Amino acid sequence: MIPSVLPTYSRAPLHFVKGEGSWLIEEDGRRFLDLGAGIAVNALGHAHPALVRALTDQAQKLWHVSNLYEIPQQQALADKLVAASFANTVFFTNSGTESCELAVKMARKYWYDKSQPEKTTIVAFEGSFHGRSSAGIAAAGSEKMTKGFGPLLPGFKHVPWGDHEALHAAIDDTVGAILIEPVQGEGGIRPLPDHCLKGLRALCDDKGILLILDEVQCGVARTGRLFAHEWAGVTPDIMMVAKGIGGGFPLGAVLATQEAASGMTAGTHGSTYGGNPLACAVGCAVMDIVTEPAFLEAVNARAGYLRQKLEGLVASHPDLFEGVRGLGLMLGLQCKIAPIDLVKAGYECGVITVPAADNVVRLLPPLTISEDEISEAVNRLDFAADAVREAMS
Ligand SMILES: Cc1ncc(COP(=O)(O)O)c(C=O)c1O
């Protein structure tokens, strides 16, 4: 019989009942160092006091009100995001894939209103991930996500990651936008080099098309800048955000320039829950913390420390690991073994990591993780690596 929860996930047999900072506590009392952070969601760790306060204060006043009315918490969060980024305007969603839906709609409406309705094509990249909605899977295009779900939303072209010639060849008169993750997450923690992002911006400017960045996983201070594209010194026209912005409360956003958003007038888009008072109260608390200059400095220091520790781990287990890649606290261990074997061995050693494509184990700890916790987590990964080797022999 089919389980009462639709069986779309392969779940590990772990039942977490509590979270404290960088730690997850299992029903049986075991404590795990959480280097997954709900796949880059718990950016400030578990039960951060400022987020608990923001959520409970708001919960005592008003949980939900329709977007038919003014929502001051939403206004406050939009103002913070606009002040801290390239954007002039923000629409709030509940998830990354909803942000993808709007980014696609916004780009198409832009060209429709410019009397160039043929510019519906969006160029996206192989190995990318933009969520599981119809637009999200069509944008990513991989067989793994799309097989059996056709007919797919038309209007996407896919080019291999890093293939400049294929990219240029793909730009014809029907292309209205390029969509890319500055650091591929699910694809295996593949950062786009700064010069490539600069080149993409220049290409978009040259062809007069829109640049859409998906910062759902790499945004909100994850890479050591508030948004990952800041490292390259260029800005997008439209950006998708989710995960870290809610610190664990479902919240997403699409940020855009006034020009790119010009087609999105009253009645063109909406959401029942998007930007609700609870989500935005938490989002404001997250933004207040991650925009403190000292916060980003600390993320960069922790990132350097974690990277150095991981390089040491790789050096100690050259038979299991190829190297470390990534940016900030979005790091990947390139494996010579199946990533899931290390992830499972990590469970036994009390450390949580996340597998990704391209033989990578992802490390996306809370941005607040301490150096002692990093040392302890890497010690546990060291034990996990020994266990994997033992199991293979
Ligand atoms: C880059 C990227 N875009 C979009 C999504 C989809 O986000 P959600 O699962 O919140 O719909 C994800 C989720 O992992 C992601 O990593």
CSV table of C-alpha atoms and ligand atoms in Angstrom, one decimal:
chain,number,residue,atom,x,y,z
A,1,MET,CA,0.0,0.0,0.0
A,2,ILE,CA,1.2,3.5,-0.7
A,3,PRO,CA,2.5,5.2,2.4
A,4,SER,CA,0.3,8.0,3.8
A,5,VAL,CA,3.1,10.5,2.9
A,6,LEU,CA,3.6,10.4,-0.8
A,7,PRO,CA,6.9,8.5,-1.3
A,8,THR,CA,8.8,11.0,-3.4
A,9,TYR,CA,11.8,11.2,-1.0
A,10,SER,CA,14.4,8.7,-0.1
A,11,ARG,CA,14.7,9.6,3.6
A,12,ALA,CA,17.4,8.7,6.0
A,13,PRO,CA,16.1,7.0,9.2
A,14,LEU,CA,16.8,10.0,11.4
A,15,HIS,CA,14.1,11.7,13.5
A,16,PHE,CA,15.3,15.1,14.6
A,17,VAL,CA,13.3,16.6,17.4
A,18,LYS,CA,15.2,19.7,18.3
A,19,GLY,CA,17.8,22.1,16.9
A,20,GLU,CA,20.3,24.3,18.8
A,21,GLY,CA,22.6,26.5,16.7
A,22,SER,CA,24.7,24.2,14.6
A,23,TRP,CA,23.4,21.1,16.2
A,24,LEU,CA,20.5,18.8,15.5
A,25,ILE,CA,19.2,16.4,18.2
A,26,GLU,CA,17.8,13.0,17.4
A,27,GLU,CA,14.8,11.5,19.2
A,28,ASP,CA,17.2,9.1,20.9
A,29,GLY,CA,19.4,11.9,22.2
A,30,ARG,CA,22.3,11.7,19.7
A,31,ARG,CA,23.7,15.1,18.7
A,32,PHE,CA,24.6,15.8,15.1
A,33,LEU,CA,26.7,18.7,13.8
A,34,ASP,CA,24.5,20.1,11.0
A,35,LEU,CA,26.6,20.9,7.9
A,36,GLY,CA,23.5,20.7,5.7
A,37,ALA,CA,21.4,23.4,7.4
A,38,GLY,CA,18.2,22.1,5.7
A,39,ILE,CA,20.1,22.5,2.4
A,40,ALA,CA,21.2,26.1,3.0
A,41,VAL,CA,18.0,27.1,4.7
A,42,ASN,CA,18.9,27.5,8.4
A,43,ALA,CA,21.4,30.3,7.6
A,44,LEU,CA,21.5,31.4,11.2
A,45,GLY,CA,21.4,27.9,12.7
A,46,HIS,CA,18.6,26.4,14.6
A,47,ALA,CA,16.4,28.4,17.0
A,48,HIS,CA,18.4,31.6,16.7
A,49,PRO,CA,17.0,33.8,19.5
A,50,ALA,CA,16.4,36.8,17.3
A,51,LEU,CA,14.4,34.7,14.8
A,52,VAL,CA,12.4,32.9,17.6
A,53,ARG,CA,11.6,36.4,19.0
A,54,ALA,CA,10.5,37.8,15.6
A,55,LEU,CA,8.3,34.8,14.9
A,56,THR,CA,6.7,34.6,18.3
A,57,ASP,CA,6.1,38.3,18.6
A,58,GLN,CA,4.4,38.4,15.3
A,59,ALA,CA,2.5,35.2,16.0
A,60,GLN,CA,0.8,36.9,19.0
A,61,LYS,CA,-0.3,39.8,16.8
A,62,LEU,CA,-1.3,38.6,13.3
A,63,TRP,CA,-0.4,35.5,11.4
A,64,HIS,CA,-1.9,36.1,8.0
A,65,VAL,CA,-3.6,38.8,6.0
A,66,SER,CA,-4.4,38.8,2.3
A,67,ASN,CA,-2.3,40.7,-0.2
A,68,LEU,CA,-5.5,42.6,-0.8
A,69,TYR,CA,-4.3,44.8,2.1
A,70,GLU,CA,-1.2,46.6,3.1
A,71,ILE,CA,1.3,44.3,5.0
A,72,PRO,CA,3.8,46.5,6.9
A,73,GLN,CA,6.2,43.6,7.6
A,74,GLN,CA,6.4,43.0,3.8
A,75,GLN,CA,7.0,46.6,3.1
A,76,ALA,CA,9.8,46.7,5.7
A,77,LEU,CA,11.5,43.6,4.2
A,78,ALA,CA,11.2,44.9,0.6
A,79,ASP,CA,12.8,48.1,1.7
A,80,LYS,CA,15.7,46.3,3.4
A,81,LEU,CA,16.3,44.1,0.3
A,82,VAL,CA,16.1,47.1,-2.1
A,83,ALA,CA,18.5,49.1,0.2
A,84,ALA,CA,21.0,46.2,0.3
A,85,SER,CA,20.9,45.2,-3.4
A,86,PHE,CA,20.7,46.2,-7.1
A,87,ALA,CA,17.0,45.8,-7.0
A,88,ASN,CA,14.3,48.5,-7.1
A,89,THR,CA,11.4,46.2,-6.3
A,90,VAL,CA,10.6,42.8,-4.7
A,91,PHE,CA,7.8,40.2,-5.0
A,92,PHE,CA,7.5,37.7,-2.1
A,93,THR,CA,7.0,34.0,-2.7
A,94,ASN,CA,7.1,30.9,-0.4
A,95,SER,CA,9.8,28.9,-2.1
A,96,GLY,CA,12.6,28.9,-4.7
A,97,THR,CA,10.6,27.3,-7.4
A,98,GLU,CA,7.8,29.9,-7.1
A,99,SER,CA,10.5,32.5,-7.5
A,100,CYS,CA,11.5,30.7,-10.7
A,101,GLU,CA,7.9,30.8,-11.9
A,102,LEU,CA,7.8,34.6,-11.5
A,103,ALA,CA,11.3,35.2,-12.9
A,104,VAL,CA,10.2,33.5,-16.1
A,105,LYS,CA,6.9,35.3,-16.3
A,106,MET,CA,8.5,38.6,-15.6
A,107,ALA,CA,11.1,38.2,-18.4
A,108,ARG,CA,8.4,37.1,-20.9
A,109,LYS,CA,6.0,39.9,-19.9
A,110,TYR,CA,8.9,42.4,-20.3
A,111,TRP,CA,9.3,41.5,-23.9
A,112,TYR,CA,5.6,41.3,-24.6
A,113,ASP,CA,5.2,44.8,-23.4
A,114,LYS,CA,8.1,45.9,-25.5
A,115,SER,CA,6.2,44.7,-28.5
A,116,GLN,CA,8.8,41.8,-29.0
A,117,PRO,CA,6.6,38.9,-27.9
A,118,GLU,CA,8.8,36.5,-29.9
A,119,LYS,CA,11.5,36.9,-27.3
A,120,THR,CA,10.2,34.1,-25.1
A,121,THR,CA,13.3,31.8,-25.0
A,122,ILE,CA,15.4,31.6,-21.9
A,123,VAL,CA,18.9,30.2,-22.2
A,124,ALA,CA,19.7,28.0,-19.1
A,125,PHE,CA,22.6,25.7,-18.2
A,126,GLU,CA,23.1,22.0,-18.0
A,127,GLY,CA,23.5,20.7,-14.4
A,128,SER,CA,21.4,23.6,-13.1
A,129,PHE,CA,18.5,23.3,-10.6
A,130,HIS,CA,15.6,25.8,-10.3
A,131,GLY,CA,13.0,23.8,-8.4
A,132,ARG,CA,10.3,21.3,-9.2
A,133,SER,CA,7.5,23.4,-10.6
A,134,SER,CA,6.8,23.1,-14.4
A,135,ALA,CA,8.9,26.1,-15.1
A,136,GLY,CA,11.6,25.0,-12.8
A,137,ILE,CA,12.0,21.5,-14.4
A,138,ALA,CA,11.8,22.9,-17.9
A,139,ALA,CA,14.4,25.5,-17.0
A,140,ALA,CA,16.8,22.9,-15.6
A,141,GLY,CA,16.0,20.5,-18.4
A,142,SER,CA,17.7,17.3,-17.1
A,143,GLU,CA,16.1,14.0,-17.9
A,144,LYS,CA,16.2,13.1,-14.3
A,145,MET,CA,13.7,15.8,-13.5
A,146,THR,CA,11.6,16.0,-16.6
A,147,LYS,CA,11.1,12.4,-17.7
A,148,GLY,CA,7.4,11.5,-17.6
A,149,PHE,CA,6.3,15.0,-16.9
A,150,GLY,CA,5.8,16.2,-20.5
A,151,PRO,CA,4.7,18.2,-22.3
A,152,LEU,CA,7.2,20.6,-20.8
A,153,LEU,CA,6.8,24.3,-20.6
A,154,PRO,CA,8.4,25.4,-24.0
A,155,GLY,CA,10.9,28.2,-24.5
A,156,PHE,CA,14.1,26.9,-22.8
A,157,LYS,CA,17.5,26.2,-24.4
A,158,HIS,CA,20.2,24.5,-22.5
A,159,VAL,CA,23.9,24.9,-23.0
A,160,PRO,CA,26.8,23.0,-21.3
A,161,TRP,CA,28.3,24.7,-18.2
A,162,GLY,CA,31.3,26.7,-19.2
A,163,ASP,CA,30.9,26.3,-23.0
A,164,HIS,CA,31.2,29.9,-24.3
A,165,GLU,CA,30.8,28.9,-27.9
A,166,ALA,CA,27.6,27.0,-27.3
A,167,LEU,CA,26.3,29.9,-25.3
A,168,HIS,CA,27.0,32.5,-28.0
A,169,ALA,CA,25.5,30.1,-30.7
A,170,ALA,CA,22.3,29.8,-28.6
A,171,ILE,CA,21.5,33.5,-28.6
A,172,ASP,CA,19.1,34.1,-31.5
A,173,ASP,CA,16.3,36.6,-31.9
A,174,THR,CA,13.9,34.6,-29.8
A,175,VAL,CA,16.1,34.8,-26.7
A,176,GLY,CA,14.9,37.2,-24.1
A,177,ALA,CA,17.0,36.2,-21.1
A,178,ILE,CA,19.8,34.1,-19.7
A,179,LEU,CA,19.2,32.2,-16.4
A,180,ILE,CA,22.0,30.9,-14.3
A,181,GLU,CA,23.1,30.1,-10.7
A,182,PRO,CA,26.3,32.0,-9.8
A,183,VAL,CA,27.2,28.8,-7.8
A,184,GLN,CA,25.5,25.7,-8.9
A,185,GLY,CA,24.2,23.9,-5.8
A,186,GLU,CA,22.5,20.6,-6.7
A,187,GLY,CA,24.8,20.5,-9.7
A,188,GLY,CA,27.8,19.9,-7.4
A,189,ILE,CA,28.9,23.2,-5.9
A,190,ARG,CA,30.2,24.6,-9.2
A,191,PRO,CA,31.0,28.4,-8.9
A,192,LEU,CA,30.8,30.4,-12.0
A,193,PRO,CA,34.2,32.2,-12.3
A,194,ASP,CA,33.9,36.0,-11.8
A,195,HIS,CA,35.1,36.7,-15.4
A,196,CYS,CA,32.4,34.4,-16.7
A,197,LEU,CA,29.6,36.2,-14.8
A,198,LYS,CA,31.1,39.5,-16.0
A,199,GLY,CA,31.1,38.1,-19.6
A,200,LEU,CA,27.5,37.0,-19.2
A,201,ARG,CA,26.5,40.5,-18.1
A,202,ALA,CA,28.4,42.0,-21.1
A,203,LEU,CA,26.7,39.5,-23.5
A,204,CYS,CA,23.3,40.4,-22.1
A,205,ASP,CA,24.0,44.1,-22.5
A,206,ASP,CA,25.4,43.6,-26.0
A,207,LYS,CA,22.3,41.6,-27.1
A,208,GLY,CA,19.9,43.7,-25.1
A,209,ILE,CA,18.6,40.7,-23.1
A,210,LEU,CA,17.9,40.1,-19.4
A,211,LEU,CA,20.2,38.4,-17.0
A,212,ILE,CA,18.3,36.3,-14.4
A,213,LEU,CA,20.3,35.0,-11.5
A,214,ASP,CA,19.1,32.1,-9.3
A,215,GLU,CA,20.5,32.9,-5.9
A,216,VAL,CA,18.1,30.6,-4.1
A,217,GLN,CA,20.9,28.5,-2.6
A,218,CYS,CA,24.0,30.8,-2.9
A,219,GLY,CA,22.4,34.0,-1.8
A,220,VAL,CA,21.8,35.6,1.6
A,221,ALA,CA,25.5,35.7,2.8
A,222,ARG,CA,26.1,32.0,2.0
A,223,THR,CA,29.2,32.8,-0.2
A,224,GLY,CA,30.5,35.6,2.1
A,225,ARG,CA,28.8,38.4,0.2
A,226,LEU,CA,25.1,39.2,0.7
A,227,PHE,CA,24.5,38.0,-2.8
A,228,ALA,CA,27.0,35.8,-4.7
A,229,HIS,CA,27.1,38.0,-7.8
A,230,GLU,CA,28.6,40.8,-5.8
A,231,TRP,CA,32.0,39.0,-6.0
A,232,ALA,CA,32.0,39.6,-9.8
A,233,GLY,CA,31.0,43.2,-9.4
A,234,VAL,CA,28.1,42.9,-11.8
A,235,THR,CA,24.3,43.0,-11.2
A,236,PRO,CA,21.4,41.0,-12.7
A,237,ASP,CA,18.1,42.4,-14.0
A,238,ILE,CA,16.1,39.8,-12.1
A,239,MET,CA,17.2,37.6,-9.1
A,240,MET,CA,15.5,34.6,-7.4
A,241,VAL,CA,16.0,34.2,-3.7
A,242,ALA,CA,14.6,31.8,-1.1
A,243,LYS,CA,16.0,29.4,1.5
A,244,GLY,CA,18.3,31.5,3.7
A,245,ILE,CA,16.1,34.6,3.6
A,246,GLY,CA,13.6,32.9,5.8
A,247,GLY,CA,16.1,31.2,8.1
A,248,GLY,CA,13.8,28.1,8.1
A,249,PHE,CA,10.5,29.8,7.7
A,250,PRO,CA,9.2,29.3,4.1
A,251,LEU,CA,9.9,32.5,2.3
A,252,GLY,CA,11.2,33.4,-1.2
A,253,ALA,CA,11.5,36.5,-3.3
A,254,VAL,CA,12.1,37.9,-6.7
A,255,LEU,CA,14.2,41.0,-6.8
A,256,ALA,CA,14.3,43.1,-10.0
A,257,THR,CA,15.2,46.4,-11.5
A,258,GLN,CA,12.4,48.9,-12.3
A,259,GLU,CA,13.0,48.3,-16.0
A,260,ALA,CA,12.9,44.4,-15.8
A,261,ALA,CA,9.8,44.5,-13.6
A,262,SER,CA,8.0,47.1,-15.8
A,263,GLY,CA,5.5,44.5,-17.2
A,264,MET,CA,4.3,43.3,-13.8
A,265,THR,CA,1.4,45.6,-13.2
A,266,ALA,CA,-1.6,45.1,-10.9
A,267,GLY,CA,-3.3,41.8,-11.5
A,268,THR,CA,-0.4,40.2,-13.5
A,269,HIS,CA,0.8,38.0,-10.6
A,270,GLY,CA,-0.1,37.1,-7.0
A,271,SER,CA,0.1,34.7,-4.1
A,272,THR,CA,-2.1,33.9,-1.2
A,273,TYR,CA,0.7,33.4,1.3
A,274,GLY,CA,3.7,35.1,-0.4
A,275,GLY,CA,5.0,37.9,1.9
A,276,ASN,CA,2.7,37.0,4.8
A,277,PRO,CA,3.4,38.8,8.1
A,278,LEU,CA,5.0,35.8,9.9
A,279,ALA,CA,7.4,35.1,7.0
A,280,CYS,CA,8.3,38.7,6.6
A,281,ALA,CA,8.8,39.4,10.3
A,282,VAL,CA,11.4,36.5,10.3
A,283,GLY,CA,12.9,37.7,7.0
A,284,CYS,CA,13.4,41.2,8.5
A,285,ALA,CA,15.2,39.7,11.5
A,286,VAL,CA,17.4,37.6,9.1
A,287,MET,CA,18.2,40.7,7.0
A,288,ASP,CA,19.1,42.8,10.1
A,289,ILE,CA,21.7,40.2,11.1
A,290,VAL,CA,23.2,39.3,7.8
A,291,THR,CA,23.6,42.9,6.6
A,292,GLU,CA,25.8,43.8,9.6
A,293,PRO,CA,29.3,44.3,8.1
A,294,ALA,CA,30.8,42.2,10.9
A,295,PHE,CA,28.6,39.3,10.0
A,296,LEU,CA,30.0,39.0,6.5
A,297,GLU,CA,33.5,39.3,7.8
A,298,ALA,CA,32.8,36.5,10.3
A,299,VAL,CA,31.3,34.3,7.5
A,300,ASN,CA,34.5,34.8,5.4
A,301,ALA,CA,36.7,33.9,8.3
A,302,ARG,CA,34.7,30.8,9.1
A,303,ALA,CA,34.7,29.9,5.4
A,304,GLY,CA,38.5,30.1,5.2
A,305,TYR,CA,38.8,27.9,8.3
A,306,LEU,CA,36.4,25.3,7.0
A,307,ARG,CA,38.1,25.2,3.7
A,308,GLN,CA,41.6,24.8,5.3
A,309,LYS,CA,40.3,21.9,7.5
A,310,LEU,CA,38.7,20.3,4.4
A,311,GLU,CA,41.9,20.6,2.4
A,312,GLY,CA,43.5,18.7,5.4
A,313,LEU,CA,40.8,16.0,5.2
A,314,VAL,CA,41.4,15.6,1.5
A,315,ALA,CA,45.2,15.3,2.1
A,316,SER,CA,44.6,12.6,4.7
A,317,HIS,CA,42.3,10.6,2.4
A,318,PRO,CA,43.7,11.0,-1.1
A,319,ASP,CA,42.2,7.6,-2.0
A,320,LEU,CA,38.6,8.9,-1.3
A,321,PHE,CA,38.7,12.6,-2.2
A,322,GLU,CA,39.8,14.7,-5.2
A,323,GLY,CA,39.6,18.1,-3.7
A,324,VAL,CA,37.5,20.9,-2.3
A,325,ARG,CA,35.6,23.5,-4.3
A,326,GLY,CA,33.0,26.2,-3.8
A,327,LEU,CA,32.7,29.7,-2.3
A,328,GLY,CA,32.3,30.9,1.2
A,329,LEU,CA,30.3,28.5,3.3
A,330,MET,CA,29.0,26.7,0.2
A,331,LEU,CA,31.7,24.1,-0.2
A,332,GLY,CA,31.9,20.7,-1.9
A,333,LEU,CA,34.1,17.7,-1.3
A,334,GLN,CA,34.8,16.1,-4.6
A,335,CYS,CA,34.8,12.4,-4.0
A,336,LYS,CA,36.3,9.4,-5.7
A,337,ILE,CA,33.7,7.3,-3.9
A,338,ALA,CA,29.9,7.5,-4.1
A,339,PRO,CA,29.0,10.7,-2.2
A,340,ILE,CA,26.1,9.0,-0.5
A,341,ASP,CA,28.5,6.5,1.2
A,342,LEU,CA,30.3,9.4,3.0
A,343,VAL,CA,27.0,11.0,3.8
A,344,LYS,CA,25.6,7.8,5.4
A,345,ALA,CA,28.9,7.2,7.3
A,346,GLY,CA,28.6,10.7,8.5
A,347,TYR,CA,25.2,9.9,10.1
A,348,GLU,CA,26.9,7.2,12.1
A,349,CYS,CA,29.6,9.7,13.2
A,350,GLY,CA,27.2,12.5,14.1
A,351,VAL,CA,27.7,14.8,11.2
A,352,ILE,CA,25.1,15.9,8.6
A,353,THR,CA,26.2,16.6,5.0
A,354,VAL,CA,24.2,16.6,1.7
A,355,PRO,CA,25.0,14.7,-1.5
A,356,ALA,CA,25.0,16.6,-4.9
A,357,ALA,CA,25.7,15.8,-8.5
A,358,ASP,CA,29.1,15.5,-10.0
A,359,ASN,CA,30.4,13.2,-7.2
A,360,VAL,CA,30.2,15.9,-4.6
A,361,VAL,CA,29.3,16.0,-0.9
A,362,ARG,CA,27.9,19.5,-0.1
A,363,LEU,CA,28.8,21.4,3.1
A,364,LEU,CA,26.4,24.2,3.8
A,365,PRO,CA,26.7,24.8,7.5
A,366,PRO,CA,24.8,27.5,9.4
A,367,LEU,CA,26.6,30.8,8.7
A,368,THR,CA,27.0,31.2,12.5
A,369,ILE,CA,29.0,27.9,13.0
A,370,SER,CA,31.9,28.4,15.4
A,371,GLU,CA,35.6,27.4,14.7
A,372,ASP,CA,35.3,24.7,17.4
A,373,GLU,CA,32.2,23.3,15.8
A,374,ILE,CA,34.0,23.3,12.4
A,375,SER,CA,37.0,21.4,13.9
A,376,GLU,CA,34.6,18.9,15.5
A,377,ALA,CA,32.6,18.5,12.3
A,378,VAL,CA,35.7,17.8,10.2
A,379,ASN,CA,37.0,15.3,12.9
A,380,ARG,CA,33.7,13.5,12.5
A,381,LEU,CA,34.1,13.5,8.7
A,382,ASP,CA,37.6,12.1,9.2
A,383,PHE,CA,36.1,9.2,11.2
A,384,ALA,CA,33.4,8.8,8.5
A,385,ALA,CA,36.0,8.6,5.8
A,386,ASP,CA,37.8,5.9,7.7
A,387,ALA,CA,34.5,4.0,8.1
A,388,VAL,CA,33.9,4.2,4.3
A,389,ARG,CA,37.4,2.8,3.6
A,390,GLU,CA,36.9,0.0,6.0
A,391,ALA,CA,33.5,-0.9,4.5
A,392,MET,CA,35.1,-1.0,1.0
A,393,SER,CA,38.0,-3.4,2.1
B,1,LIG,C1,19.4,27.1,-7.0
B,1,LIG,C2,18.0,26.6,-6.6
B,1,LIG,N1,16.9,27.1,-7.2
B,1,LIG,C3,15.7,26.8,-6.9
B,1,LIG,C4,15.5,25.8,-5.9
B,1,LIG,C5,14.1,25.4,-5.6
B,1,LIG,O1,13.8,25.9,-4.3
B,1,LIG,P1,12.5,25.3,-3.5
B,1,LIG,O2,12.8,23.9,-3.2
B,1,LIG,O3,12.4,26.2,-2.3
B,1,LIG,O4,11.3,25.4,-4.4
B,1,LIG,C6,16.6,25.3,-5.2
B,1,LIG,C7,16.4,24.3,-4.2
B,1,LIG,O5,17.2,23.5,-3.8
B,1,LIG,C8,17.9,25.7,-5.6
B,1,LIG,O6,18.9,25.2,-5.0
